[in-house]
Short mmCIF file of C-alpha atoms in Angstrom, two decimals:
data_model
loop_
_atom_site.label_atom_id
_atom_site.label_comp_id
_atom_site.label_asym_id
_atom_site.label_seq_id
_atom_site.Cartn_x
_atom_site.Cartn_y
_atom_site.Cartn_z
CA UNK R 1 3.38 42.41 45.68
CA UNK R 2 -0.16 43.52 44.77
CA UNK R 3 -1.17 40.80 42.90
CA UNK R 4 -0.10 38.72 45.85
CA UNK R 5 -2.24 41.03 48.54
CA UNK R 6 -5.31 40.51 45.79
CA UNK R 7 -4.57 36.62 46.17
CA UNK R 8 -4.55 36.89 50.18
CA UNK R 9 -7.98 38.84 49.77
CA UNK R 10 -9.45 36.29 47.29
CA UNK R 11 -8.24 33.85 49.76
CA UNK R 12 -10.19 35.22 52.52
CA UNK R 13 -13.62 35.46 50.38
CA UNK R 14 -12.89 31.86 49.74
CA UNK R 15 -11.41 31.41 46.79
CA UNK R 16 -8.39 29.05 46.43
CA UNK R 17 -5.88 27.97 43.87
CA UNK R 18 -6.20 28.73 40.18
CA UNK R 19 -9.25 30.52 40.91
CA UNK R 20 -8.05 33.27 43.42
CA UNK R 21 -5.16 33.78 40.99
CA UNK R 22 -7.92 34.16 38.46
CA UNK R 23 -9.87 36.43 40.51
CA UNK R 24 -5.99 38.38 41.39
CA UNK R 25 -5.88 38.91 37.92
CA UNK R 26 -9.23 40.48 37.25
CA UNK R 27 -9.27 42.64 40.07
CA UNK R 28 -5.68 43.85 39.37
CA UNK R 29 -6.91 44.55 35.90
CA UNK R 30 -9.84 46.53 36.36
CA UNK R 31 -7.79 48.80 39.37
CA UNK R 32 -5.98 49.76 35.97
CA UNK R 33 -8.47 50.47 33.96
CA UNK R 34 -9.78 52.73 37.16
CA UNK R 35 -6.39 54.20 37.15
CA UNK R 36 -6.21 55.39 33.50
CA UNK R 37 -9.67 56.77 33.77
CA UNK R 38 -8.64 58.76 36.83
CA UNK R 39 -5.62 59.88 35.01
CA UNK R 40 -7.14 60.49 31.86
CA UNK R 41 -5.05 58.06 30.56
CA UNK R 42 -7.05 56.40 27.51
CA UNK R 43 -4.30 55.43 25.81
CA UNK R 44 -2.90 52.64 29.22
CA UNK R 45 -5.93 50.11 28.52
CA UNK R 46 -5.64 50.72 24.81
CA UNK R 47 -2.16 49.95 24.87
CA UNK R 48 -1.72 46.62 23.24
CA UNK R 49 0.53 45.10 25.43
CA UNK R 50 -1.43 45.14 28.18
CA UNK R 51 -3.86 42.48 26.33
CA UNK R 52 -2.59 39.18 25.04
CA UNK R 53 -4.43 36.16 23.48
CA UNK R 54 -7.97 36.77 22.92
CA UNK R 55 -8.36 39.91 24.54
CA UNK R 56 -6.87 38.61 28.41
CA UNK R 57 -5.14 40.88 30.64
CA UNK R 58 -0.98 40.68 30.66
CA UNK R 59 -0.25 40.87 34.61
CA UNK R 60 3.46 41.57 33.89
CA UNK R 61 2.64 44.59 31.40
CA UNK R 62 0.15 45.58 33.86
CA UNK R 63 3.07 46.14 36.38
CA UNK R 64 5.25 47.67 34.26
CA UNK R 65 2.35 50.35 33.53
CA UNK R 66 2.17 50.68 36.91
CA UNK R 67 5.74 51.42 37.58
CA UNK R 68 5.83 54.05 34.72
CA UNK R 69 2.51 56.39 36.43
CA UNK R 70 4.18 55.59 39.73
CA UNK R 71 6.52 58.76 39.73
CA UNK R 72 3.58 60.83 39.00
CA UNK R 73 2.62 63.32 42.03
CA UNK R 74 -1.15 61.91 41.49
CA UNK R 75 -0.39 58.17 41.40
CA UNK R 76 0.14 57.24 44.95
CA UNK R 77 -3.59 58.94 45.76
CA UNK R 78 -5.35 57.51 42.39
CA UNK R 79 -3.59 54.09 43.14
CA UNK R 80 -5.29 54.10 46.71
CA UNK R 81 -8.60 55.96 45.14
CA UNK R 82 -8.47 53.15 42.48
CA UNK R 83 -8.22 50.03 44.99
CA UNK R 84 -10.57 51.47 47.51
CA UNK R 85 -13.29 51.69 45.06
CA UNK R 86 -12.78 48.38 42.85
CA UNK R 87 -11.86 46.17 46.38
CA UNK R 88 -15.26 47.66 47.28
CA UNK R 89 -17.34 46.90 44.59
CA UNK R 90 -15.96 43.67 44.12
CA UNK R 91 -16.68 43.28 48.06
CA UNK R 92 -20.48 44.56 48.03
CA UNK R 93 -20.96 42.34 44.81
CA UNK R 94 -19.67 39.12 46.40
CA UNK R 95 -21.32 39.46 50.27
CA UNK R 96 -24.48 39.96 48.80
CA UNK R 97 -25.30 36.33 50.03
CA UNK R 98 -23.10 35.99 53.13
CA UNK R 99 -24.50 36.45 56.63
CA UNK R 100 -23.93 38.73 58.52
CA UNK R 101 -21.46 36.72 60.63
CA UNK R 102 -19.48 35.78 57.64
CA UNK R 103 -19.34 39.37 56.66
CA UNK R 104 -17.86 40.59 59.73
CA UNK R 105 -15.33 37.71 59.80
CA UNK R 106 -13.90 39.01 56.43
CA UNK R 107 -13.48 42.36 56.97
CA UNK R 108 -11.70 41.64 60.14
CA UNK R 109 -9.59 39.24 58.24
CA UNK R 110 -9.32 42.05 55.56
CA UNK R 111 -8.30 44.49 58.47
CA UNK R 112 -5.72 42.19 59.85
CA UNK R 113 -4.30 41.79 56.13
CA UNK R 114 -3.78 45.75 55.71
CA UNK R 115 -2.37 46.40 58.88
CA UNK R 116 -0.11 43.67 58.01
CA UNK R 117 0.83 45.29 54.65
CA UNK R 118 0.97 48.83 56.37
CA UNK R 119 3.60 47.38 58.31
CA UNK R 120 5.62 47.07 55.21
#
């Protein structure tokens, strides 16, 4: 499910295909890495199975890590803490060359995508 919201979002800042699943991956990958350093969890990102290959992120261990904080009292506000702040940094760094036009387009679209998944 998150991985596909991250894919919707890429979507909307223009990236298609292999490369929004691409950018999916590395957003969903660094909202971990936020998580664990939220949660003083070291030991999630130096967990081996989260890497595979040369050092690339394992989306399906990813989840799994994910569904292990999840009964935590503190996951569901680090989780949101965690997405606010990477969606936004990821957002700042890519708009730095839209207009201003464009910029208010997407975070309507963005808007409309939430309420969407709210609904949910």
């Amino acid at each position: 499910m998150l991985n596909e919201v991250l894919k919707k979002i890429a979507n909307i800042y223009g990236f298609v295909g292999k490369e929004a699943e691409d950018v999916a991956e590395d957003l969903f990958s660094v909202i971990i890495e936020e998580m664990s350093l939220r949660m003083n969890e070291k030991e999630i990102m130096d967990d081996s199975k989260l890497l595979h290959g040369e050092g690339k992120f394992d989306l399906e261990n990813g989840m799994q890590v994910i569904d292990s904080l999840k009964n935590r009292p503190e996951f569901s506000e680090i989780f949101s803490q965690s997405l606010s702040a990477v969606l936004d940094d990821w957002r700042k760094e890519i708009e730095q060359d839209f207009s201003e036009e464009k910029k208010n387009l997407v975070k309507e679209q963005v808007e409309e995508l939430i309420k969407e998944i709210d609904k949910k």
